[in-house]
Amino acid sequence: MTDRKKICLDGDWTLFYGPNQEVAAKAERLATREALEQSGLPMIDAKVPGNFELALLDQGLIEDPFFGLNILKVQEFESYHTWYCLEFDYQGVDGSEALLFEGLDTFARIYLNGELIGETDNMLIPHEIPATSLREGANELVVHIRPATIEARKYQLEAGAFALRYNYDSLYVRKAPHSYGWDIMPRAVSSGIWRSVYLVKKPADRIEDVYVYTVSIDKGAKRARVALFYNLALSQDSLKGYRIRFRGECQGSRFEASHDVWHTAGMLEAHVDNCRLWWPRTMGEPHLYDVTIELCKGDQVIDTKRLRTGFRTVELRRTSVTDLEGSGEFCFYINGERFFVMGTNWVPVDAFHSRDKERLPKILPLLADIGCNAVRCWGGNVYEDDLFYNFCDENGIVVWQDFGLACAVYPQDDGFAKKLEVEAETVIKRLRNHPSIILWAGDNEVDSAYTWSGLRRDPNDNRLTREVLPAAVRRHDPARPYLPSSPYCDREAFQRGFDYLPEQHIWGPRDYYKSPFYVNTLAHFASEVGFHGCPSPESIRKFISPEKLWPWQGNDEWLVHASMPEVNFSGPYAYRIELMAKQIRELFGKIPDNLEEFSLASQIAQAEAKKFLVEFFRTGKWRRTGIIWWNLIDGWPQFSDAVVDYYLDKKLAYHYIKRSQEPVCLMCREPANWRLTLVGCNETLREAPVSFTVKDLSTGSVVAQGERVIPPNGRVDLVDLDYSISVQTIYLIQWTHEGRWHKNHYLAGKPAFDLEWYVALMREADLLAGK
């Protein structure tokens, strides 16, 4: 029988803390609770998982960091040491035990019964440390976490390094990049035990790790060839009698294979008849197999691993550059079929990551509800909890996974490269059995960052994304594509310029959303594009002081929630509030003079912009192959591009995007030759019969109607409408498909539009959802 134990050590711990300048000289001597109590350091109760600042908040020692200017006050704790202490009982010590920390932030020394048993220097990966000083009965665990900002000073940066203004102390530290301050997140360089802690005991004979992947599929025969790669730990010199068994089941489709063990690693293939393939949600069902891998000795099962996975193939076809004729390519193929991506960028769900797990169940359903078939895990974040990847597996939402690098030119020395290699190998092994993950990407905008310092440097000299990371993917997950950066600029593209990349982040001036910058983009695939939207007044009142609610001009609290890490109206992120106002003026010709109308006008501008961008790419299918807009939800209360605020209040853009991301959807393509074209898009793999009408809301007249069949995974022009850019109106588009009514709209004409006119027409047609 298997003899695995996993004892959770989460719950109530004791926390000691003190500033570096006062405690650094004696820190290493504080290895027991007794020594800490005698040191005179402050002592409080703390939760694990938890963050230092949240423990202070729970004890009433700081005010809510998300209100007013309070987030600036947590910066004083950046140089603090923390010690987490726990006493626990254990029986049956046999030397096989280890402590498993799923998340330690960041530079930690772990003491068990006063003895140093391990050290960590990476927030982003779990750490398993042999519990060499574990005792029968009472035990004492002390985790000393040193301040990341002080540790960063031990590494000398070279002139070739580059970071955003507030982020240079992040470059050598393997910690969520956003923690140091970003244009979407506050500076909160926290510390803590942010994920669960376990005492684990493993059997002497065990399965160490497994990799289940799809070798090939035959859709016609409904047959798949799949494989298991395994690593074992075995206690005996002789391998006689050991056997590996590999089996799975999904809705009546079963497979099983086994063979004798001839080494502690090996590969075992199986053929799956009547195979239920895993598909993205818009193309089919995301079938998952319950897979069991057993290590046997004779007739006895001595260790077991269970997982849920899906069988599918994935390919990314891309060219180095594209041109005005669109002769380039950036397209995913799932199970041999072209896949049009409609997704969102996934950013931190909380500035303090110990709260991620409690927030995820409330946020994840929004991904499916809004119609996303894809999500891009942005490289400035942590690697998400298993809850996230399981949800995507189960709901057919493909995952583009960045490694944890963003917007910087990172160190190139051997020491840093080795840290990143270990991180990549750990992350790949942890996540590679999730069928939803279709791409490993080396970073976010690091290729671009090579040009941000004013020097035009070739990002292909970056050994991290050209050597270290692809080698890790090849070794540990050879069945998945790898992209060195997003956007990726290889040597040919570097000679042509970023404007010719087939995959782009489309930010630019962020002026009128139909300006030439957007409609003339050469991109086949937009992996980032966004537009600001003000939160509702109800939400704003939760994080802005009453006296600072209005006006927005010269408002320090609005500035800090924009997310400036200092009160500096000329700082790098200070533009974001005024940007919101300018985008209102672009659409409506003037900026409202009160909070309620400002918020409404901003949300309409954001909603129309994001709706337009989604439809611009969809109506261009297959010249365009996907759009991943920025972004679903905020990780703290702020003014941002998110369509759901921190408090889970949906902005108007949420509802507009949801209508535009229907798998079978009717929408208008931008006018050409004085004609506006109604287009039908179908992301399913079956024909889609539709019956439709188009109504001019200004006149009340029906201007088009008909019936058509939209081909599988296709796009078809349905009808041309007379159009004049000088005539402002809103078209209501309605259609039936499979017995259900759907609706969309198109805002026609040239701005500026009248806000009251717009609101009246949209409300009359019940299109101003949520407002």
Tab-separated table of N, CA and C in Angstrom, residues 664 682 684-690 708-714 737-738:
chain	number	residue	atom	x	y	z
A	664	VAL	N	-21.356	32.300	-32.038
A	664	VAL	CA	-22.007	32.671	-33.294
A	664	VAL	C	-22.526	34.088	-33.105
A	682	ASN	N	-18.629	32.561	-36.946
A	682	ASN	CA	-18.973	31.284	-36.332
A	682	ASN	C	-17.695	30.608	-35.856
A	684	THR	N	-17.749	27.848	-33.954
A	684	THR	CA	-18.003	26.430	-33.737
A	684	THR	C	-17.575	25.631	-34.967
A	685	LEU	N	-17.541	24.327	-34.823
A	685	LEU	CA	-17.131	23.456	-35.932
A	685	LEU	C	-18.336	22.857	-36.653
A	686	ARG	N	-19.488	23.502	-36.529
A	686	ARG	CA	-20.679	23.056	-37.257
A	686	ARG	C	-21.350	24.265	-37.902
A	687	GLU	N	-22.157	24.018	-38.924
A	687	GLU	CA	-22.870	25.107	-39.573
A	687	GLU	C	-23.783	25.822	-38.579
A	688	ALA	N	-23.948	27.137	-38.809
A	688	ALA	CA	-24.761	27.938	-37.900
A	688	ALA	C	-25.831	28.690	-38.692
A	689	PRO	N	-27.043	28.142	-38.794
A	689	PRO	CA	-28.143	28.876	-39.447
A	689	PRO	C	-28.601	30.030	-38.548
A	690	VAL	N	-28.783	31.198	-39.128
A	690	VAL	CA	-29.244	32.351	-38.353
A	690	VAL	C	-30.352	33.066	-39.128
A	708	ARG	N	-29.410	33.185	-43.196
A	708	ARG	CA	-28.189	32.671	-43.813
A	708	ARG	C	-27.647	31.530	-42.969
A	709	VAL	N	-26.723	30.797	-43.575
A	709	VAL	CA	-25.986	29.759	-42.856
A	709	VAL	C	-24.519	30.183	-42.818
A	710	ILE	N	-23.986	30.313	-41.626
A	710	ILE	CA	-22.574	30.677	-41.473
A	710	ILE	C	-21.765	29.386	-41.429
A	711	PRO	N	-20.747	29.268	-42.280
A	711	PRO	CA	-20.005	28.005	-42.360
A	711	PRO	C	-19.249	27.706	-41.076
A	712	PRO	N	-18.925	26.423	-40.845
A	712	PRO	CA	-18.171	26.052	-39.637
A	712	PRO	C	-16.840	26.804	-39.554
A	713	ASN	N	-16.544	27.312	-38.358
A	713	ASN	CA	-15.268	27.976	-38.097
A	713	ASN	C	-14.993	29.053	-39.142
A	714	GLY	N	-16.053	29.736	-39.559
A	714	GLY	CA	-15.912	30.666	-40.679
A	714	GLY	C	-16.511	32.026	-40.418
A	737	HIS	N	-30.422	31.823	-33.187
A	737	HIS	CA	-29.556	30.683	-33.500
A	737	HIS	C	-29.862	29.587	-32.493
A	738	GLU	N	-30.223	28.414	-33.017
A	738	GLU	CA	-30.558	27.253	-32.190
A	738	GLU	C	-31.630	27.594	-31.166
